[in-house]
Amino acid sequence: MSQKSDYDAAYFTLLRAHEELDHLRRYQEYLGEELARLGRFAREIHDASNVVPRKFRRLIDSTDKPTLEAIGKRRAVVLAERDAIPERLAAQEAFVLEMEEEVAALRP
C-alpha cells in the first residue's frame, strides 16, 4: 500500500470512529430520556386510578399489572445499557485518539 492509501484508510476510519462516538453519546442521552419516560408512564398509570370509580375502570385496571411488569423489564434493560455506556464511551474515545494520532503521523 502507498502512504497515500494508508493515510486515506486511517482518515476514513477516523471519520467512522467519530461518528460511532457521536452515536454512543446520543444513545446515552436517549437512555436517560427513556428512563424518565418510563417513570412518567408508570406514575400516570398509578395516578389515573384516582380519576374515575373502580367499577368503571375494572377492565382497564386488569391490564395495569402486566403493563407495569413490562415497564419494569424495559427499565432493567435500559439501566443495564446505561451502566455499560461509560466503558463503551471510554473505549471509543481511546480509539478516536489513537486514530487521530495515526492520521497525524501518516499525514502527507
PDB file of N, CA and C in Angstrom, residues 1-97:
ATOM      1  N   MET A   1       0.836  -1.187   0.000  1.00  0.00           N
ATOM      2  CA  MET A   1       0.000   0.000   0.000  1.00  0.00           C
ATOM      3  C   MET A   1       0.881   1.250   0.000  1.00  0.00           C
ATOM      4  N   SER A   2       0.428   2.254  -0.652  1.00  0.00           N
ATOM      5  CA  SER A   2       1.165   3.508  -0.676  1.00  0.00           C
ATOM      6  C   SER A   2       0.863   4.311   0.583  1.00  0.00           C
ATOM      7  N   GLN A   3       1.706   5.307   0.850  1.00  0.00           N
ATOM      8  CA  GLN A   3       1.496   6.162   2.011  1.00  0.00           C
ATOM      9  C   GLN A   3       0.157   6.891   1.904  1.00  0.00           C
ATOM     10  N   LYS A   4      -0.203   7.301   0.698  1.00  0.00           N
ATOM     11  CA  LYS A   4      -1.492   7.983   0.469  1.00  0.00           C
ATOM     12  C   LYS A   4      -2.650   7.044   0.797  1.00  0.00           C
ATOM     13  N   SER A   5      -2.538   5.798   0.372  1.00  0.00           N
ATOM     14  CA  SER A   5      -3.596   4.812   0.659  1.00  0.00           C
ATOM     15  C   SER A   5      -3.701   4.548   2.155  1.00  0.00           C
ATOM     16  N   ASP A   6      -2.554   4.447   2.828  1.00  0.00           N
ATOM     17  CA  ASP A   6      -2.574   4.244   4.278  1.00  0.00           C
ATOM     18  C   ASP A   6      -3.229   5.437   4.983  1.00  0.00           C
ATOM     19  N   TYR A   7      -2.873   6.632   4.534  1.00  0.00           N
ATOM     20  CA  TYR A   7      -3.456   7.842   5.116  1.00  0.00           C
ATOM     21  C   TYR A   7      -4.962   7.869   4.887  1.00  0.00           C
ATOM     22  N   ASP A   8      -5.385   7.603   3.657  1.00  0.00           N
ATOM     23  CA  ASP A   8      -6.820   7.614   3.338  1.00  0.00           C
ATOM     24  C   ASP A   8      -7.576   6.597   4.190  1.00  0.00           C
ATOM     25  N   ALA A   9      -7.018   5.409   4.330  1.00  0.00           N
ATOM     26  CA  ALA A   9      -7.676   4.368   5.136  1.00  0.00           C
ATOM     27  C   ALA A   9      -7.794   4.818   6.588  1.00  0.00           C
ATOM     28  N   ALA A  10      -6.717   5.373   7.128  1.00  0.00           N
ATOM     29  CA  ALA A  10      -6.737   5.833   8.514  1.00  0.00           C
ATOM     30  C   ALA A  10      -7.707   6.998   8.683  1.00  0.00           C
ATOM     31  N   TYR A  11      -7.721   7.906   7.717  1.00  0.00           N
ATOM     32  CA  TYR A  11      -8.601   9.067   7.788  1.00  0.00           C
ATOM     33  C   TYR A  11     -10.076   8.649   7.791  1.00  0.00           C
ATOM     34  N   PHE A  12     -10.436   7.725   6.904  1.00  0.00           N
ATOM     35  CA  PHE A  12     -11.838   7.306   6.850  1.00  0.00           C
ATOM     36  C   PHE A  12     -12.218   6.464   8.062  1.00  0.00           C
ATOM     37  N   THR A  13     -11.263   5.736   8.604  1.00  0.00           N
ATOM     38  CA  THR A  13     -11.513   5.017   9.854  1.00  0.00           C
ATOM     39  C   THR A  13     -11.755   6.016  10.983  1.00  0.00           C
ATOM     40  N   LEU A  14     -10.973   7.100  10.991  1.00  0.00           N
ATOM     41  CA  LEU A  14     -11.165   8.147  11.995  1.00  0.00           C
ATOM     42  C   LEU A  14     -12.550   8.779  11.876  1.00  0.00           C
ATOM     43  N   LEU A  15     -12.980   9.043  10.659  1.00  0.00           N
ATOM     44  CA  LEU A  15     -14.322   9.612  10.469  1.00  0.00           C
ATOM     45  C   LEU A  15     -15.398   8.682  11.021  1.00  0.00           C
ATOM     46  N   ARG A  16     -15.283   7.386  10.726  1.00  0.00           N
ATOM     47  CA  ARG A  16     -16.254   6.411  11.240  1.00  0.00           C
ATOM     48  C   ARG A  16     -16.184   6.319  12.768  1.00  0.00           C
ATOM     49  N   ALA A  17     -14.977   6.438  13.308  1.00  0.00           N
ATOM     50  CA  ALA A  17     -14.810   6.377  14.764  1.00  0.00           C
ATOM     51  C   ALA A  17     -15.481   7.578  15.431  1.00  0.00           C
ATOM     52  N   HIS A  18     -15.328   8.757  14.841  1.00  0.00           N
ATOM     53  CA  HIS A  18     -16.013   9.948  15.369  1.00  0.00           C
ATOM     54  C   HIS A  18     -17.528   9.779  15.288  1.00  0.00           C
ATOM     55  N   GLU A  19     -17.996   9.231  14.193  1.00  0.00           N
ATOM     56  CA  GLU A  19     -19.433   9.007  14.025  1.00  0.00           C
ATOM     57  C   GLU A  19     -19.947   8.032  15.082  1.00  0.00           C
ATOM     58  N   GLU A  20     -19.201   6.962  15.322  1.00  0.00           N
ATOM     59  CA  GLU A  20     -19.592   5.983  16.335  1.00  0.00           C
ATOM     60  C   GLU A  20     -19.615   6.621  17.721  1.00  0.00           C
ATOM     61  N   LEU A  21     -18.652   7.464  18.013  1.00  0.00           N
ATOM     62  CA  LEU A  21     -18.606   8.154  19.299  1.00  0.00           C
ATOM     63  C   LEU A  21     -19.828   9.060  19.455  1.00  0.00           C
ATOM     64  N   ASP A  22     -20.171   9.769  18.404  1.00  0.00           N
ATOM     65  CA  ASP A  22     -21.363  10.616  18.426  1.00  0.00           C
ATOM     66  C   ASP A  22     -22.620   9.786  18.660  1.00  0.00           C
ATOM     67  N   HIS A  23     -22.709   8.642  18.002  1.00  0.00           N
ATOM     68  CA  HIS A  23     -23.876   7.767  18.183  1.00  0.00           C
ATOM     69  C   HIS A  23     -23.967   7.261  19.619  1.00  0.00           C
ATOM     70  N   LEU A  24     -22.834   6.904  20.200  1.00  0.00           N
ATOM     71  CA  LEU A  24     -22.847   6.438  21.585  1.00  0.00           C
ATOM     72  C   LEU A  24     -23.288   7.550  22.540  1.00  0.00           C
ATOM     73  N   ARG A  25     -22.839   8.760  22.288  1.00  0.00           N
ATOM     74  CA  ARG A  25     -23.259   9.885  23.142  1.00  0.00           C
ATOM     75  C   ARG A  25     -24.757  10.136  23.017  1.00  0.00           C
ATOM     76  N   ARG A  26     -25.265  10.047  21.800  1.00  0.00           N
ATOM     77  CA  ARG A  26     -26.717  10.232  21.618  1.00  0.00           C
ATOM     78  C   ARG A  26     -27.491   9.092  22.266  1.00  0.00           C
ATOM     79  N   TYR A  27     -26.935   7.873  22.202  1.00  0.00           N
ATOM     80  CA  TYR A  27     -27.572   6.721  22.830  1.00  0.00           C
ATOM     81  C   TYR A  27     -27.628   6.930  24.346  1.00  0.00           C
ATOM     82  N   GLN A  28     -26.553   7.461  24.918  1.00  0.00           N
ATOM     83  CA  GLN A  28     -26.527   7.738  26.349  1.00  0.00           C
ATOM     84  C   GLN A  28     -27.635   8.725  26.720  1.00  0.00           C
ATOM     85  N   GLU A  29     -27.814   9.771  25.931  1.00  0.00           N
ATOM     86  CA  GLU A  29     -28.887  10.740  26.171  1.00  0.00           C
ATOM     87  C   GLU A  29     -30.253  10.064  26.060  1.00  0.00           C
ATOM     88  N   TYR A  30     -30.416   9.241  25.023  1.00  0.00           N
ATOM     89  CA  TYR A  30     -31.675   8.539  24.815  1.00  0.00           C
ATOM     90  C   TYR A  30     -32.015   7.665  26.025  1.00  0.00           C
ATOM     91  N   LEU A  31     -31.025   6.966  26.559  1.00  0.00           N
ATOM     92  CA  LEU A  31     -31.282   6.085  27.698  1.00  0.00           C
ATOM     93  C   LEU A  31     -31.781   6.883  28.901  1.00  0.00           C
ATOM     94  N   GLY A  32     -31.189   8.035  29.152  1.00  0.00           N
ATOM     95  CA  GLY A  32     -31.667   8.880  30.246  1.00  0.00           C
ATOM     96  C   GLY A  32     -33.090   9.349  30.016  1.00  0.00           C
ATOM     97  N   GLU A  33     -33.367   9.760  28.779  1.00  0.00           N
ATOM     98  CA  GLU A  33     -34.721  10.201  28.436  1.00  0.00           C
ATOM     99  C   GLU A  33     -35.715   9.053  28.540  1.00  0.00           C
ATOM    100  N   GLU A  34     -35.294   7.863  28.144  1.00  0.00           N
ATOM    101  CA  GLU A  34     -36.185   6.698  28.208  1.00  0.00           C
ATOM    102  C   GLU A  34     -36.510   6.346  29.656  1.00  0.00           C
ATOM    103  N   LEU A  35     -35.535   6.426  30.546  1.00  0.00           N
ATOM    104  CA  LEU A  35     -35.813   6.175  31.968  1.00  0.00           C
ATOM    105  C   LEU A  35     -36.851   7.161  32.496  1.00  0.00           C
ATOM    106  N   ALA A  36     -36.716   8.411  32.110  1.00  0.00           N
ATOM    107  CA  ALA A  36     -37.687   9.428  32.547  1.00  0.00           C
ATOM    108  C   ALA A  36     -39.072   9.131  31.981  1.00  0.00           C
ATOM    109  N   ARG A  37     -39.134   8.757  30.701  1.00  0.00           N
ATOM    110  CA  ARG A  37     -40.433   8.432  30.069  1.00  0.00           C
ATOM    111  C   ARG A  37     -41.101   7.258  30.779  1.00  0.00           C
ATOM    112  N   LEU A  38     -40.320   6.214  31.045  1.00  0.00           N
ATOM    113  CA  LEU A  38     -40.886   5.035  31.712  1.00  0.00           C
ATOM    114  C   LEU A  38     -41.395   5.385  33.099  1.00  0.00           C
ATOM    115  N   GLY A  39     -40.652   6.209  33.821  1.00  0.00           N
ATOM    116  CA  GLY A  39     -41.096   6.639  35.152  1.00  0.00           C
ATOM    117  C   GLY A  39     -42.387   7.428  35.093  1.00  0.00           C
ATOM    118  N   ARG A  40     -42.446   8.347  34.126  1.00  0.00           N
ATOM    119  CA  ARG A  40     -43.678   9.152  33.977  1.00  0.00           C
ATOM    120  C   ARG A  40     -44.866   8.259  33.630  1.00  0.00           C
ATOM    121  N   PHE A  41     -44.660   7.331  32.708  1.00  0.00           N
ATOM    122  CA  PHE A  41     -45.757   6.467  32.276  1.00  0.00           C
ATOM    123  C   PHE A  41     -46.262   5.617  33.446  1.00  0.00           C
ATOM    124  N   ALA A  42     -45.349   5.063  34.220  1.00  0.00           N
ATOM    125  CA  ALA A  42     -45.757   4.247  35.370  1.00  0.00           C
ATOM    126  C   ALA A  42     -46.526   5.093  36.379  1.00  0.00           C
ATOM    127  N   ARG A  43     -46.041   6.321  36.637  1.00  0.00           N
ATOM    128  CA  ARG A  43     -46.761   7.214  37.561  1.00  0.00           C
ATOM    129  C   ARG A  43     -48.142   7.567  37.032  1.00  0.00           C
ATOM    130  N   GLU A  44     -48.246   7.818  35.739  1.00  0.00           N
ATOM    131  CA  GLU A  44     -49.537   8.173  35.148  1.00  0.00           C
ATOM    132  C   GLU A  44     -50.526   7.019  35.243  1.00  0.00           C
ATOM    133  N   ILE A  45     -50.036   5.800  35.077  1.00  0.00           N
ATOM    134  CA  ILE A  45     -50.930   4.641  35.235  1.00  0.00           C
ATOM    135  C   ILE A  45     -51.460   4.609  36.660  1.00  0.00           C
ATOM    136  N   HIS A  46     -50.581   4.791  37.614  1.00  0.00           N
ATOM    137  CA  HIS A  46     -50.982   4.770  39.020  1.00  0.00           C
ATOM    138  C   HIS A  46     -51.928   5.926  39.342  1.00  0.00           C
ATOM    139  N   ASP A  47     -51.593   7.117  38.879  1.00  0.00           N
ATOM    140  CA  ASP A  47     -52.407   8.300  39.184  1.00  0.00           C
ATOM    141  C   ASP A  47     -53.772   8.271  38.501  1.00  0.00           C
ATOM    142  N   ALA A  48     -53.859   7.633  37.358  1.00  0.00           N
ATOM    143  CA  ALA A  48     -55.118   7.590  36.618  1.00  0.00           C
ATOM    144  C   ALA A  48     -56.196   6.826  37.377  1.00  0.00           C
ATOM    145  N   SER A  49     -55.774   5.960  38.271  1.00  0.00           N
ATOM    146  CA  SER A  49     -56.769   5.173  39.005  1.00  0.00           C
ATOM    147  C   SER A  49     -57.602   6.036  39.946  1.00  0.00           C
ATOM    148  N   ASN A  50     -57.193   7.243  40.188  1.00  0.00           N
ATOM    149  CA  ASN A  50     -57.948   8.133  41.084  1.00  0.00           C
ATOM    150  C   ASN A  50     -58.955   9.006  40.347  1.00  0.00           C
ATOM    151  N   VAL A  51     -59.010   8.911  39.032  1.00  0.00           N
ATOM    152  CA  VAL A  51     -59.838   9.812  38.232  1.00  0.00           C
ATOM    153  C   VAL A  51     -61.306   9.382  38.212  1.00  0.00           C
ATOM    154  N   VAL A  52     -61.552   8.100  38.036  1.00  0.00           N
ATOM    155  CA  VAL A  52     -62.935   7.600  37.969  1.00  0.00           C
ATOM    156  C   VAL A  52     -63.093   6.406  38.912  1.00  0.00           C
ATOM    157  N   PRO A  53     -64.341   6.114  39.321  1.00  0.00           N
ATOM    158  CA  PRO A  53     -64.573   4.988  40.227  1.00  0.00           C
ATOM    159  C   PRO A  53     -64.097   3.657  39.629  1.00  0.00           C
ATOM    160  N   ARG A  54     -63.671   2.770  40.505  1.00  0.00           N
ATOM    161  CA  ARG A  54     -63.114   1.475  40.107  1.00  0.00           C
ATOM    162  C   ARG A  54     -64.084   0.656  39.252  1.00  0.00           C
ATOM    163  N   LYS A  55     -65.362   0.712  39.521  1.00  0.00           N
ATOM    164  CA  LYS A  55     -66.306  -0.130  38.765  1.00  0.00           C
ATOM    165  C   LYS A  55     -66.265   0.198  37.275  1.00  0.00           C
ATOM    166  N   PHE A  56     -65.886   1.405  36.914  1.00  0.00           N
ATOM    167  CA  PHE A  56     -65.792   1.776  35.500  1.00  0.00           C
ATOM    168  C   PHE A  56     -64.439   1.403  34.901  1.00  0.00           C
ATOM    169  N   ARG A  57     -63.434   1.299  35.762  1.00  0.00           N
ATOM    170  CA  ARG A  57     -62.076   1.054  35.284  1.00  0.00           C
ATOM    171  C   ARG A  57     -61.683  -0.416  35.328  1.00  0.00           C
ATOM    172  N   ARG A  58     -62.514  -1.256  35.783  1.00  0.00           N
ATOM    173  CA  ARG A  58     -62.139  -2.645  36.070  1.00  0.00           C
ATOM    174  C   ARG A  58     -61.402  -3.315  34.908  1.00  0.00           C
ATOM    175  N   LEU A  59     -61.929  -3.211  33.709  1.00  0.00           N
ATOM    176  CA  LEU A  59     -61.289  -3.862  32.561  1.00  0.00           C
ATOM    177  C   LEU A  59     -59.911  -3.262  32.294  1.00  0.00           C
ATOM    178  N   ILE A  60     -59.839  -1.973  32.331  1.00  0.00           N
ATOM    179  CA  ILE A  60     -58.550  -1.307  32.095  1.00  0.00           C
ATOM    180  C   ILE A  60     -57.583  -1.619  33.227  1.00  0.00           C
ATOM    181  N   ASP A  61     -58.062  -1.607  34.463  1.00  0.00           N
ATOM    182  CA  ASP A  61     -57.198  -1.910  35.611  1.00  0.00           C
ATOM    183  C   ASP A  61     -56.612  -3.313  35.526  1.00  0.00           C
ATOM    184  N   SER A  62     -57.322  -4.206  34.870  1.00  0.00           N
ATOM    185  CA  SER A  62     -56.817  -5.586  34.758  1.00  0.00           C
ATOM    186  C   SER A  62     -55.530  -5.656  33.939  1.00  0.00           C
ATOM    187  N   THR A  63     -55.239  -4.608  33.187  1.00  0.00           N
ATOM    188  CA  THR A  63     -54.003  -4.592  32.400  1.00  0.00           C
ATOM    189  C   THR A  63     -52.865  -3.861  33.114  1.00  0.00           C
ATOM    190  N   ASP A  64     -53.151  -3.257  34.262  1.00  0.00           N
ATOM    191  CA  ASP A  64     -52.114  -2.486  34.965  1.00  0.00           C
ATOM    192  C   ASP A  64     -50.907  -3.341  35.343  1.00  0.00           C
ATOM    193  N   LYS A  65     -51.167  -4.484  35.972  1.00  0.00           N
ATOM    194  CA  LYS A  65     -50.051  -5.305  36.453  1.00  0.00           C
ATOM    195  C   LYS A  65     -49.138  -5.751  35.306  1.00  0.00           C
ATOM    196  N   PRO A  66     -49.673  -6.333  34.217  1.00  0.00           N
ATOM    197  CA  PRO A  66     -48.761  -6.742  33.133  1.00  0.00           C
ATOM    198  C   PRO A  66     -48.049  -5.553  32.485  1.00  0.00           C
ATOM    199  N   THR A  67     -48.734  -4.425  32.409  1.00  0.00           N
ATOM    200  CA  THR A  67     -48.104  -3.230  31.830  1.00  0.00           C
ATOM    201  C   THR A  67     -46.954  -2.755  32.705  1.00  0.00           C
ATOM    202  N   LEU A  68     -47.180  -2.696  34.006  1.00  0.00           N
ATOM    203  CA  LEU A  68     -46.124  -2.257  34.920  1.00  0.00           C
ATOM    204  C   LEU A  68     -44.970  -3.257  34.964  1.00  0.00           C
ATOM    205  N   GLU A  69     -45.274  -4.547  34.830  1.00  0.00           N
ATOM    206  CA  GLU A  69     -44.209  -5.550  34.757  1.00  0.00           C
ATOM    207  C   GLU A  69     -43.368  -5.349  33.491  1.00  0.00           C
ATOM    208  N   ALA A  70     -44.032  -5.066  32.380  1.00  0.00           N
ATOM    209  CA  ALA A  70     -43.305  -4.820  31.127  1.00  0.00           C
ATOM    210  C   ALA A  70     -42.446  -3.564  31.247  1.00  0.00           C
ATOM    211  N   ILE A  71     -42.981  -2.546  31.890  1.00  0.00           N
ATOM    212  CA  ILE A  71     -42.199  -1.322  32.110  1.00  0.00           C
ATOM    213  C   ILE A  71     -40.982  -1.641  32.973  1.00  0.00           C
ATOM    214  N   GLY A  72     -41.174  -2.466  33.984  1.00  0.00           N
ATOM    215  CA  GLY A  72     -40.063  -2.863  34.853  1.00  0.00           C
ATOM    216  C   GLY A  72     -38.980  -3.614  34.096  1.00  0.00           C
ATOM    217  N   LYS A  73     -39.387  -4.518  33.209  1.00  0.00           N
ATOM    218  CA  LYS A  73     -38.411  -5.264  32.404  1.00  0.00           C
ATOM    219  C   LYS A  73     -37.649  -4.319  31.477  1.00  0.00           C
ATOM    220  N   ARG A  74     -38.380  -3.426  30.831  1.00  0.00           N
ATOM    221  CA  ARG A  74     -37.722  -2.468  29.930  1.00  0.00           C
ATOM    222  C   ARG A  74     -36.781  -1.561  30.722  1.00  0.00           C
ATOM    223  N   ARG A  75     -37.211  -1.130  31.892  1.00  0.00           N
ATOM    224  CA  ARG A  75     -36.382  -0.270  32.733  1.00  0.00           C
ATOM    225  C   ARG A  75     -35.092  -0.987  33.122  1.00  0.00           C
ATOM    226  N   ALA A  76     -35.174  -2.269  33.434  1.00  0.00           N
ATOM    227  CA  ALA A  76     -33.981  -3.040  33.796  1.00  0.00           C
ATOM    228  C   ALA A  76     -32.993  -3.097  32.623  1.00  0.00           C
ATOM    229  N   VAL A  77     -33.504  -3.283  31.417  1.00  0.00           N
ATOM    230  CA  VAL A  77     -32.648  -3.307  30.231  1.00  0.00           C
ATOM    231  C   VAL A  77     -32.010  -1.936  30.008  1.00  0.00           C
ATOM    232  N   VAL A  78     -32.808  -0.896  30.131  1.00  0.00           N
ATOM    233  CA  VAL A  78     -32.294   0.463  29.935  1.00  0.00           C
ATOM    234  C   VAL A  78     -31.221   0.777  30.983  1.00  0.00           C
ATOM    235  N   LEU A  79     -31.445   0.387  32.217  1.00  0.00           N
ATOM    236  CA  LEU A  79     -30.454   0.629  33.272  1.00  0.00           C
ATOM    237  C   LEU A  79     -29.153  -0.127  32.996  1.00  0.00           C
ATOM    238  N   ALA A  80     -29.274  -1.371  32.544  1.00  0.00           N
ATOM    239  CA  ALA A  80     -28.069  -2.154  32.228  1.00  0.00           C
ATOM    240  C   ALA A  80     -27.293  -1.496  31.087  1.00  0.00           C
ATOM    241  N   GLU A  81     -28.001  -1.037  30.077  1.00  0.00           N
ATOM    242  CA  GLU A  81     -27.351  -0.350  28.969  1.00  0.00           C
ATOM    243  C   GLU A  81     -26.709   0.952  29.439  1.00  0.00           C
ATOM    244  N   ARG A  82     -27.419   1.692  30.266  1.00  0.00           N
ATOM    245  CA  ARG A  82     -26.889   2.956  30.780  1.00  0.00           C
ATOM    246  C   ARG A  82     -25.619   2.725  31.594  1.00  0.00           C
ATOM    247  N   ASP A  83     -25.603   1.652  32.372  1.00  0.00           N
ATOM    248  CA  ASP A  83     -24.425   1.347  33.185  1.00  0.00           C
ATOM    249  C   ASP A  83     -23.231   0.916  32.335  1.00  0.00           C
ATOM    250  N   ALA A  84     -23.492   0.341  31.157  1.00  0.00           N
ATOM    251  CA  ALA A  84     -22.417  -0.116  30.276  1.00  0.00           C
ATOM    252  C   ALA A  84     -21.847   0.999  29.402  1.00  0.00           C
ATOM    253  N   ILE A  85     -22.592   2.058  29.227  1.00  0.00           N
ATOM    254  CA  ILE A  85     -22.194   3.130  28.305  1.00  0.00           C
ATOM    255  C   ILE A  85     -20.864   3.798  28.679  1.00  0.00           C
ATOM    256  N   PRO A  86     -20.588   4.134  29.930  1.00  0.00           N
ATOM    257  CA  PRO A  86     -19.320   4.810  30.221  1.00  0.00           C
ATOM    258  C   PRO A  86     -18.092   4.034  29.731  1.00  0.00           C
ATOM    259  N   GLU A  87     -18.107   2.738  29.914  1.00  0.00           N
ATOM    260  CA  GLU A  87     -16.982   1.911  29.448  1.00  0.00           C
ATOM    261  C   GLU A  87     -16.900   1.914  27.920  1.00  0.00           C
ATOM    262  N   ARG A  88     -18.040   1.804  27.271  1.00  0.00           N
ATOM    263  CA  ARG A  88     -18.061   1.842  25.805  1.00  0.00           C
ATOM    264  C   ARG A  88     -17.590   3.196  25.283  1.00  0.00           C
ATOM    265  N   LEU A  89     -18.023   4.270  25.941  1.00  0.00           N
ATOM    266  CA  LEU A  89     -17.591   5.608  25.535  1.00  0.00           C
ATOM    267  C   LEU A  89     -16.080   5.773  25.714  1.00  0.00           C
ATOM    268  N   ALA A  90     -15.563   5.319  26.843  1.00  0.00           N
ATOM    269  CA  ALA A  90     -14.128   5.435  27.100  1.00  0.00           C
ATOM    270  C   ALA A  90     -13.325   4.672  26.051  1.00  0.00           C
ATOM    271  N   ALA A  91     -13.774   3.486  25.705  1.00  0.00           N
ATOM    272  CA  ALA A  91     -13.080   2.691  24.683  1.00  0.00           C
ATOM    273  C   ALA A  91     -13.127   3.390  23.331  1.00  0.00           C
ATOM    274  N   GLN A  92     -14.276   3.940  22.992  1.00  0.00           N
ATOM    275  CA  GLN A  92     -14.407   4.620  21.699  1.00  0.00           C
ATOM    276  C   GLN A  92     -13.586   5.903  21.670  1.00  0.00           C
ATOM    277  N   GLU A  93     -13.577   6.639  22.778  1.00  0.00           N
ATOM    278  CA  GLU A  93     -12.756   7.850  22.853  1.00  0.00           C
ATOM    279  C   GLU A  93     -11.276   7.517  22.701  1.00  0.00           C
ATOM    280  N   ALA A  94     -10.842   6.414  23.311  1.00  0.00           N
ATOM    281  CA  ALA A  94      -9.447   5.987  23.173  1.00  0.00           C
ATOM    282  C   ALA A  94      -9.145   5.613  21.726  1.00  0.00           C
ATOM    283  N   PHE A  95     -10.083   4.956  21.069  1.00  0.00           N
ATOM    284  CA  PHE A  95      -9.893   4.582  19.672  1.00  0.00           C
ATOM    285  C   PHE A  95      -9.812   5.819  18.784  1.00  0.00           C
ATOM    286  N   VAL A  96     -10.660   6.804  19.031  1.00  0.00           N
ATOM    287  CA  VAL A  96     -10.624   8.050  18.265  1.00  0.00           C
ATOM    288  C   VAL A  96      -9.258   8.714  18.438  1.00  0.00           C
ATOM    289  N   LEU A  97      -8.787   8.777  19.668  1.00  0.00           N
ATOM    290  CA  LEU A  97      -7.489   9.385  19.931  1.00  0.00           C
ATOM    291  C   LEU A  97      -6.374   8.638  19.194  1.00  0.00           C
TER     292      LEU A  97
END
